[in-house]
Amino acid sequence: DGGITQSPKYLFRKEGQNVTLSCEQNLNHDAMYWYRQDPGQGLRLIYYSQIVNDFQKGDIAEGYSVSREKKESFPLTVTSAQKNPTAFYLCASSPQAYSYNEQFFGPGTRLTVL
Amino acid sequence: QKEVEQNSGPLSVPEGAIASLNCTYSDRGSQSFFWYRQYSGKSPELIMFIYSNGDKEDGRFTAQLNKASQYVSLLIRDSQPSDSATYLCAVDADAGGTSYGKLTFGQGTILTVHP
């Protein structure tokens, strides 16, 4: 059963903690993306990766970090430097690197800061 | 800053009517355009993409693109209550840069189809 999985579905973070959101895909897609969505808003790009061991900052990368050690995995770390991390986090993938492919989304992780 | 603007909504249409969702974009070099549907509390689902000027039809959905006017729209014919959702327009970045694969999303239009 191919698709994109994100875990956990819900995550609670205390002030000052770093947390890591998981994103895995078994679609053999080259490119992967992380977005953030705030209530009533569109999606904003945090980081994206076209190939393994390479990634680029999106529009709101401050306070976040990523790695792309494997093609199928693109974890996102929300660091304590991110001052307003409560949001819905969406991971996406697309078939080909450096192309105008459509992006497919995982189910998302809701992060809440306590 | 590349911008994508959608009609503010919310949009309410009766069941069976045509719903028209509109999107304008600022980057004249954009080449790829996507429409996503997002149900409340869920992730976006791709419903249409269009690359060339003109119309593209898929079932009850028609995407229309006019690059000269920097305008893309989505028409939903025979609207059903199950079409009630937020519709997101997304536009790819200019190919002349280094932004392959980046999408800029509009803020979304909430559509309600009432029986």
PDB file of C-alpha atoms in Angstrom:
ATOM      1  CA  ASP A   1       0.000   0.000   0.000  1.00  0.00           C
ATOM      2  CA  GLY A   2       1.909   3.017  -1.290  1.00  0.00           C
ATOM      3  CA  GLY A   3       1.744   6.403   0.296  1.00  0.00           C
ATOM      4  CA  ILE A   4       3.150   8.997   2.614  1.00  0.00           C
ATOM      5  CA  THR A   5       3.065   8.476   6.353  1.00  0.00           C
ATOM      6  CA  GLN A   6       3.617  11.059   9.057  1.00  0.00           C
ATOM      7  CA  SER A   7       4.009  10.444  12.733  1.00  0.00           C
ATOM      8  CA  PRO A   8       2.895  11.217  15.272  1.00  0.00           C
ATOM      9  CA  LYS A   9      -0.568  12.464  14.384  1.00  0.00           C
ATOM     10  CA  TYR A  10      -0.621  14.734  17.430  1.00  0.00           C
ATOM     11  CA  LEU A  11       2.414  16.077  19.280  1.00  0.00           C
ATOM     12  CA  PHE A  12       2.686  18.241  22.350  1.00  0.00           C
ATOM     13  CA  ARG A  13       5.832  20.181  23.088  1.00  0.00           C
ATOM     14  CA  LYS A  14       6.926  22.018  26.166  1.00  0.00           C
ATOM     15  CA  GLU A  15       8.649  25.363  25.914  1.00  0.00           C
ATOM     16  CA  GLY A  16      12.346  24.955  25.144  1.00  0.00           C
ATOM     17  CA  GLN A  17      12.091  21.426  23.743  1.00  0.00           C
ATOM     18  CA  ASN A  18      13.166  20.237  20.341  1.00  0.00           C
ATOM     19  CA  VAL A  19      10.822  17.779  18.653  1.00  0.00           C
ATOM     20  CA  THR A  20      11.171  15.727  15.480  1.00  0.00           C
ATOM     21  CA  LEU A  21       8.335  14.988  13.083  1.00  0.00           C
ATOM     22  CA  SER A  22       8.637  11.904  10.939  1.00  0.00           C
ATOM     23  CA  CYS A  23       7.809  11.684   7.234  1.00  0.00           C
ATOM     24  CA  GLU A  24       8.230   8.485   5.217  1.00  0.00           C
ATOM     25  CA  GLN A  25       7.167   7.680   1.654  1.00  0.00           C
ATOM     26  CA  ASN A  26       7.240   4.418  -0.279  1.00  0.00           C
ATOM     27  CA  LEU A  27       6.287   5.950  -3.617  1.00  0.00           C
ATOM     28  CA  ASN A  28       9.895   6.123  -4.819  1.00  0.00           C
ATOM     29  CA  HIS A  29       9.470   9.865  -5.226  1.00  0.00           C
ATOM     30  CA  ASP A  30      12.590  11.973  -5.584  1.00  0.00           C
ATOM     31  CA  ALA A  31      11.472  15.233  -4.023  1.00  0.00           C
ATOM     32  CA  MET A  32      10.064  15.866  -0.561  1.00  0.00           C
ATOM     33  CA  TYR A  33       8.695  18.968   1.137  1.00  0.00           C
ATOM     34  CA  TRP A  34       7.640  20.291   4.526  1.00  0.00           C
ATOM     35  CA  TYR A  35       4.860  22.840   4.900  1.00  0.00           C
ATOM     36  CA  ARG A  36       3.252  24.558   7.826  1.00  0.00           C
ATOM     37  CA  GLN A  37      -0.430  25.527   7.916  1.00  0.00           C
ATOM     38  CA  ASP A  38      -1.931  27.901  10.466  1.00  0.00           C
ATOM     39  CA  PRO A  39      -5.708  28.149  11.032  1.00  0.00           C
ATOM     40  CA  GLY A  40      -7.479  29.763   8.088  1.00  0.00           C
ATOM     41  CA  GLN A  41      -4.238  30.075   6.164  1.00  0.00           C
ATOM     42  CA  GLY A  42      -2.668  28.531   3.120  1.00  0.00           C
ATOM     43  CA  LEU A  43       0.466  26.419   3.260  1.00  0.00           C
ATOM     44  CA  ARG A  44       3.901  27.921   3.793  1.00  0.00           C
ATOM     45  CA  LEU A  45       7.036  26.078   2.691  1.00  0.00           C
ATOM     46  CA  ILE A  46       9.591  25.306   5.400  1.00  0.00           C
ATOM     47  CA  TYR A  47      12.202  23.124   3.652  1.00  0.00           C
ATOM     48  CA  TYR A  48      12.384  21.025   0.545  1.00  0.00           C
ATOM     49  CA  SER A  49      14.717  18.380  -0.849  1.00  0.00           C
ATOM     50  CA  GLN A  50      15.084  17.369  -4.470  1.00  0.00           C
ATOM     51  CA  ILE A  51      17.596  14.554  -3.928  1.00  0.00           C
ATOM     52  CA  VAL A  52      19.209  12.631  -1.103  1.00  0.00           C
ATOM     53  CA  ASN A  53      21.723  14.578   0.980  1.00  0.00           C
ATOM     54  CA  ASP A  54      20.549  17.893  -0.452  1.00  0.00           C
ATOM     55  CA  PHE A  55      17.898  20.304   0.791  1.00  0.00           C
ATOM     56  CA  GLN A  56      16.986  23.964   0.520  1.00  0.00           C
ATOM     57  CA  LYS A  57      15.328  26.477   2.804  1.00  0.00           C
ATOM     58  CA  GLY A  58      11.809  27.478   1.995  1.00  0.00           C
ATOM     59  CA  ASP A  59      10.084  30.696   2.944  1.00  0.00           C
ATOM     60  CA  ILE A  60       9.961  30.136   6.718  1.00  0.00           C
ATOM     61  CA  ALA A  61      12.981  27.950   7.600  1.00  0.00           C
ATOM     62  CA  GLU A  62      14.048  29.793  10.758  1.00  0.00           C
ATOM     63  CA  GLY A  63      13.743  27.581  13.827  1.00  0.00           C
ATOM     64  CA  TYR A  64      13.523  24.364  11.808  1.00  0.00           C
ATOM     65  CA  SER A  65      16.038  21.800  10.571  1.00  0.00           C
ATOM     66  CA  VAL A  66      15.837  18.782   8.279  1.00  0.00           C
ATOM     67  CA  SER A  67      17.905  15.907   6.971  1.00  0.00           C
ATOM     68  CA  ARG A  68      17.612  13.706   3.891  1.00  0.00           C
ATOM     69  CA  GLU A  69      19.854  10.702   4.442  1.00  0.00           C
ATOM     70  CA  LYS A  70      17.504   8.281   2.700  1.00  0.00           C
ATOM     71  CA  LYS A  71      15.280   8.790  -0.326  1.00  0.00           C
ATOM     72  CA  GLU A  72      12.184   7.668   1.534  1.00  0.00           C
ATOM     73  CA  SER A  73      12.641   9.731   4.689  1.00  0.00           C
ATOM     74  CA  PHE A  74      12.618  13.480   5.376  1.00  0.00           C
ATOM     75  CA  PRO A  75      12.332  14.228   9.111  1.00  0.00           C
ATOM     76  CA  LEU A  76      11.692  17.759  10.369  1.00  0.00           C
ATOM     77  CA  THR A  77      13.014  19.030  13.701  1.00  0.00           C
ATOM     78  CA  VAL A  78      11.220  21.931  15.315  1.00  0.00           C
ATOM     79  CA  THR A  79      13.792  23.583  17.540  1.00  0.00           C
ATOM     80  CA  SER A  80      13.345  25.770  20.593  1.00  0.00           C
ATOM     81  CA  ALA A  81      14.318  28.703  18.383  1.00  0.00           C
ATOM     82  CA  GLN A  82      10.939  28.490  16.635  1.00  0.00           C
ATOM     83  CA  LYS A  83       8.913  30.901  18.732  1.00  0.00           C
ATOM     84  CA  ASN A  84       5.444  30.031  17.526  1.00  0.00           C
ATOM     85  CA  PRO A  85       5.494  26.360  16.512  1.00  0.00           C
ATOM     86  CA  THR A  86       1.840  25.482  17.139  1.00  0.00           C
ATOM     87  CA  ALA A  87       0.523  24.534  13.696  1.00  0.00           C
ATOM     88  CA  PHE A  88      -0.469  21.724  11.348  1.00  0.00           C
ATOM     89  CA  TYR A  89       2.642  20.303   9.662  1.00  0.00           C
ATOM     90  CA  LEU A  90       2.334  18.660   6.273  1.00  0.00           C
ATOM     91  CA  CYS A  91       4.878  16.597   4.428  1.00  0.00           C
ATOM     92  CA  ALA A  92       4.603  16.131   0.673  1.00  0.00           C
ATOM     93  CA  SER A  93       6.454  14.330  -2.074  1.00  0.00           C
ATOM     94  CA  SER A  94       6.585  14.547  -5.845  1.00  0.00           C
ATOM     95  CA  PRO A  95       7.820  12.039  -8.405  1.00  0.00           C
ATOM     96  CA  GLN A  96      10.725  13.800 -10.079  1.00  0.00           C
ATOM     97  CA  ALA A  97      13.429  16.127  -8.857  1.00  0.00           C
ATOM     98  CA  TYR A  98      13.739  19.570 -10.407  1.00  0.00           C
ATOM     99  CA  SER A  99      10.384  19.274 -12.184  1.00  0.00           C
ATOM    100  CA  TYR A 100       6.950  20.811 -12.077  1.00  0.00           C
ATOM    101  CA  ASN A 101       5.348  17.688 -10.725  1.00  0.00           C
ATOM    102  CA  GLU A 102       2.236  17.615  -8.658  1.00  0.00           C
ATOM    103  CA  GLN A 103       2.836  17.132  -4.935  1.00  0.00           C
ATOM    104  CA  PHE A 104       1.083  14.549  -2.802  1.00  0.00           C
ATOM    105  CA  PHE A 105       0.535  15.093   0.890  1.00  0.00           C
ATOM    106  CA  GLY A 106       0.758  12.954   3.962  1.00  0.00           C
ATOM    107  CA  PRO A 107      -1.946  13.073   6.656  1.00  0.00           C
ATOM    108  CA  GLY A 108      -0.144  15.718   8.724  1.00  0.00           C
ATOM    109  CA  THR A 109       1.035  16.209  12.306  1.00  0.00           C
ATOM    110  CA  ARG A 110      -0.638  18.673  14.668  1.00  0.00           C
ATOM    111  CA  LEU A 111       1.925  20.227  16.979  1.00  0.00           C
ATOM    112  CA  THR A 112       0.824  22.094  20.075  1.00  0.00           C
ATOM    113  CA  VAL A 113       3.094  23.957  22.459  1.00  0.00           C
ATOM    114  CA  LEU A 114       2.023  23.668  26.066  1.00  0.00           C
TER     115      LEU A 114
ATOM    116  CA  GLN B   1       7.697  37.779  -2.970  1.00  0.00           C
ATOM    117  CA  LYS B   2       5.633  35.628  -5.287  1.00  0.00           C
ATOM    118  CA  GLU B   3       1.933  35.926  -4.484  1.00  0.00           C
ATOM    119  CA  VAL B   4      -1.112  33.828  -5.105  1.00  0.00           C
ATOM    120  CA  GLU B   5      -4.508  35.325  -4.339  1.00  0.00           C
ATOM    121  CA  GLN B   6      -7.828  33.520  -4.204  1.00  0.00           C
ATOM    122  CA  ASN B   7     -11.339  34.929  -4.055  1.00  0.00           C
ATOM    123  CA  SER B   8     -11.937  35.496  -0.398  1.00  0.00           C
ATOM    124  CA  GLY B   9     -15.126  33.524   0.106  1.00  0.00           C
ATOM    125  CA  PRO B  10     -16.700  31.805   1.774  1.00  0.00           C
ATOM    126  CA  LEU B  11     -18.612  30.714  -1.297  1.00  0.00           C
ATOM    127  CA  SER B  12     -22.033  29.158  -0.887  1.00  0.00           C
ATOM    128  CA  VAL B  13     -23.863  27.475  -3.766  1.00  0.00           C
ATOM    129  CA  PRO B  14     -26.968  25.283  -3.960  1.00  0.00           C
ATOM    130  CA  GLU B  15     -26.665  21.618  -4.776  1.00  0.00           C
ATOM    131  CA  GLY B  16     -26.514  21.083  -8.536  1.00  0.00           C
ATOM    132  CA  ALA B  17     -25.142  24.548  -9.306  1.00  0.00           C
ATOM    133  CA  ILE B  18     -21.769  25.469 -10.781  1.00  0.00           C
ATOM    134  CA  ALA B  19     -19.182  26.627  -8.269  1.00  0.00           C
ATOM    135  CA  SER B  20     -16.496  28.963  -9.604  1.00  0.00           C
ATOM    136  CA  LEU B  21     -13.223  29.382  -7.740  1.00  0.00           C
ATOM    137  CA  ASN B  22     -10.687  31.938  -8.870  1.00  0.00           C
ATOM    138  CA  CYS B  23      -6.979  32.478  -8.393  1.00  0.00           C
ATOM    139  CA  THR B  24      -4.537  35.136  -9.597  1.00  0.00           C
ATOM    140  CA  TYR B  25      -0.762  34.947  -9.386  1.00  0.00           C
ATOM    141  CA  SER B  26       1.999  37.506  -9.539  1.00  0.00           C
ATOM    142  CA  ASP B  27       4.894  35.599 -11.133  1.00  0.00           C
ATOM    143  CA  ARG B  28       4.534  35.888 -14.912  1.00  0.00           C
ATOM    144  CA  GLY B  29       7.042  33.061 -15.402  1.00  0.00           C
ATOM    145  CA  SER B  30       4.982  30.472 -13.540  1.00  0.00           C
ATOM    146  CA  GLN B  31       4.250  27.394 -15.602  1.00  0.00           C
ATOM    147  CA  SER B  32       2.413  24.876 -13.435  1.00  0.00           C
ATOM    148  CA  PHE B  33      -0.870  25.326 -11.617  1.00  0.00           C
ATOM    149  CA  PHE B  34      -2.585  23.039  -9.158  1.00  0.00           C
ATOM    150  CA  TRP B  35      -5.910  22.857  -7.362  1.00  0.00           C
ATOM    151  CA  TYR B  36      -6.149  21.017  -4.055  1.00  0.00           C
ATOM    152  CA  ARG B  37      -9.194  20.214  -1.967  1.00  0.00           C
ATOM    153  CA  GLN B  38      -8.852  20.158   1.805  1.00  0.00           C
ATOM    154  CA  TYR B  39     -11.568  18.855   4.087  1.00  0.00           C
ATOM    155  CA  SER B  40     -11.637  20.240   7.604  1.00  0.00           C
ATOM    156  CA  GLY B  41      -8.892  18.699   9.723  1.00  0.00           C
ATOM    157  CA  LYS B  42      -7.411  16.749   6.807  1.00  0.00           C
ATOM    158  CA  SER B  43      -4.474  17.183   4.461  1.00  0.00           C
ATOM    159  CA  PRO B  44      -4.814  18.641   0.938  1.00  0.00           C
ATOM    160  CA  GLU B  45      -5.788  16.325  -1.884  1.00  0.00           C
ATOM    161  CA  LEU B  46      -4.785  17.073  -5.475  1.00  0.00           C
ATOM    162  CA  ILE B  47      -7.797  17.362  -7.769  1.00  0.00           C
ATOM    163  CA  MET B  48      -6.498  19.103 -10.883  1.00  0.00           C
ATOM    164  CA  PHE B  49      -3.336  20.393 -12.482  1.00  0.00           C
ATOM    165  CA  ILE B  50      -2.931  22.454 -15.634  1.00  0.00           C
ATOM    166  CA  TYR B  51       0.121  23.613 -17.563  1.00  0.00           C
ATOM    167  CA  SER B  52      -1.253  25.029 -20.828  1.00  0.00           C
ATOM    168  CA  ASN B  53      -3.546  27.907 -21.599  1.00  0.00           C
ATOM    169  CA  GLY B  54      -7.166  26.919 -22.030  1.00  0.00           C
ATOM    170  CA  ASP B  55      -9.430  24.438 -20.309  1.00  0.00           C
ATOM    171  CA  LYS B  56      -8.778  21.032 -18.835  1.00  0.00           C
ATOM    172  CA  GLU B  57     -11.701  18.863 -17.849  1.00  0.00           C
ATOM    173  CA  ASP B  58     -11.832  15.900 -15.470  1.00  0.00           C
ATOM    174  CA  GLY B  59     -15.293  14.677 -14.627  1.00  0.00           C
ATOM    175  CA  ARG B  60     -17.218  17.467 -12.923  1.00  0.00           C
ATOM    176  CA  PHE B  61     -14.098  19.613 -12.595  1.00  0.00           C
ATOM    177  CA  THR B  62     -12.731  22.056 -15.170  1.00  0.00           C
ATOM    178  CA  ALA B  63      -9.541  24.050 -14.692  1.00  0.00           C
ATOM    179  CA  GLN B  64      -9.091  27.161 -16.808  1.00  0.00           C
ATOM    180  CA  LEU B  65      -5.758  28.899 -17.319  1.00  0.00           C
ATOM    181  CA  ASN B  66      -5.062  32.300 -18.851  1.00  0.00           C
ATOM    182  CA  LYS B  67      -1.345  33.083 -18.573  1.00  0.00           C
ATOM    183  CA  ALA B  68      -1.679  36.496 -20.209  1.00  0.00           C
ATOM    184  CA  SER B  69      -4.072  37.568 -17.456  1.00  0.00           C
ATOM    185  CA  GLN B  70      -2.222  35.512 -14.806  1.00  0.00           C
ATOM    186  CA  TYR B  71      -5.467  33.859 -13.839  1.00  0.00           C
ATOM    187  CA  VAL B  72      -6.463  30.279 -13.122  1.00  0.00           C
ATOM    188  CA  SER B  73      -9.901  29.066 -12.131  1.00  0.00           C
ATOM    189  CA  LEU B  74     -11.664  25.895 -11.090  1.00  0.00           C
ATOM    190  CA  LEU B  75     -15.253  25.164 -12.039  1.00  0.00           C
ATOM    191  CA  ILE B  76     -17.211  22.458 -10.282  1.00  0.00           C
ATOM    192  CA  ARG B  77     -20.332  21.417 -12.156  1.00  0.00           C
ATOM    193  CA  ASP B  78     -23.321  19.761 -10.510  1.00  0.00           C
ATOM    194  CA  SER B  79     -21.966  20.686  -7.078  1.00  0.00           C
ATOM    195  CA  GLN B  80     -22.639  18.181  -4.316  1.00  0.00           C
ATOM    196  CA  PRO B  81     -22.623  18.631  -0.524  1.00  0.00           C
ATOM    197  CA  SER B  82     -19.557  16.373  -0.491  1.00  0.00           C
ATOM    198  CA  ASP B  83     -17.715  19.108  -2.434  1.00  0.00           C
ATOM    199  CA  SER B  84     -17.919  21.342   0.647  1.00  0.00           C
ATOM    200  CA  ALA B  85     -14.293  21.971   1.568  1.00  0.00           C
ATOM    201  CA  THR B  86     -11.498  24.513   1.312  1.00  0.00           C
ATOM    202  CA  TYR B  87      -9.971  24.758  -2.159  1.00  0.00           C
ATOM    203  CA  LEU B  88      -6.324  25.741  -2.413  1.00  0.00           C
ATOM    204  CA  CYS B  89      -4.696  27.127  -5.521  1.00  0.00           C
ATOM    205  CA  ALA B  90      -0.948  26.479  -5.886  1.00  0.00           C
ATOM    206  CA  VAL B  91       1.474  27.885  -8.421  1.00  0.00           C
ATOM    207  CA  ASP B  92       4.978  26.753  -9.255  1.00  0.00           C
ATOM    208  CA  ALA B  93       7.879  29.156  -9.199  1.00  0.00           C
ATOM    209  CA  ASP B  94       9.525  30.688 -12.234  1.00  0.00           C
ATOM    210  CA  ALA B  95      11.641  28.183 -14.159  1.00  0.00           C
ATOM    211  CA  GLY B  96      14.282  30.813 -14.757  1.00  0.00           C
ATOM    212  CA  GLY B  97      15.353  30.653 -11.134  1.00  0.00           C
ATOM    213  CA  THR B  98      16.421  27.820  -8.877  1.00  0.00           C
ATOM    214  CA  SER B  99      13.014  27.122  -7.447  1.00  0.00           C
ATOM    215  CA  TYR B 100      12.115  23.890  -9.203  1.00  0.00           C
ATOM    216  CA  GLY B 101       9.416  22.110  -7.324  1.00  0.00           C
ATOM    217  CA  LYS B 102       8.522  24.996  -5.028  1.00  0.00           C
ATOM    218  CA  LEU B 103       4.832  25.756  -4.821  1.00  0.00           C
ATOM    219  CA  THR B 104       3.256  28.950  -3.545  1.00  0.00           C
ATOM    220  CA  PHE B 105      -0.217  28.418  -2.118  1.00  0.00           C
ATOM    221  CA  GLY B 106      -3.126  30.806  -1.934  1.00  0.00           C
ATOM    222  CA  GLN B 107      -4.962  31.256   1.328  1.00  0.00           C
ATOM    223  CA  GLY B 108      -7.835  29.047   0.168  1.00  0.00           C
ATOM    224  CA  THR B 109     -11.513  29.532  -0.547  1.00  0.00           C
ATOM    225  CA  ILE B 110     -14.105  27.822   1.619  1.00  0.00           C
ATOM    226  CA  LEU B 111     -16.903  26.309  -0.463  1.00  0.00           C
ATOM    227  CA  THR B 112     -20.205  25.242   1.030  1.00  0.00           C
ATOM    228  CA  VAL B 113     -22.735  23.362  -1.092  1.00  0.00           C
ATOM    229  CA  HIS B 114     -26.138  23.377   0.556  1.00  0.00           C
ATOM    230  CA  PRO B 115     -28.916  20.904  -0.248  1.00  0.00           C
TER     231      PRO B 115
END
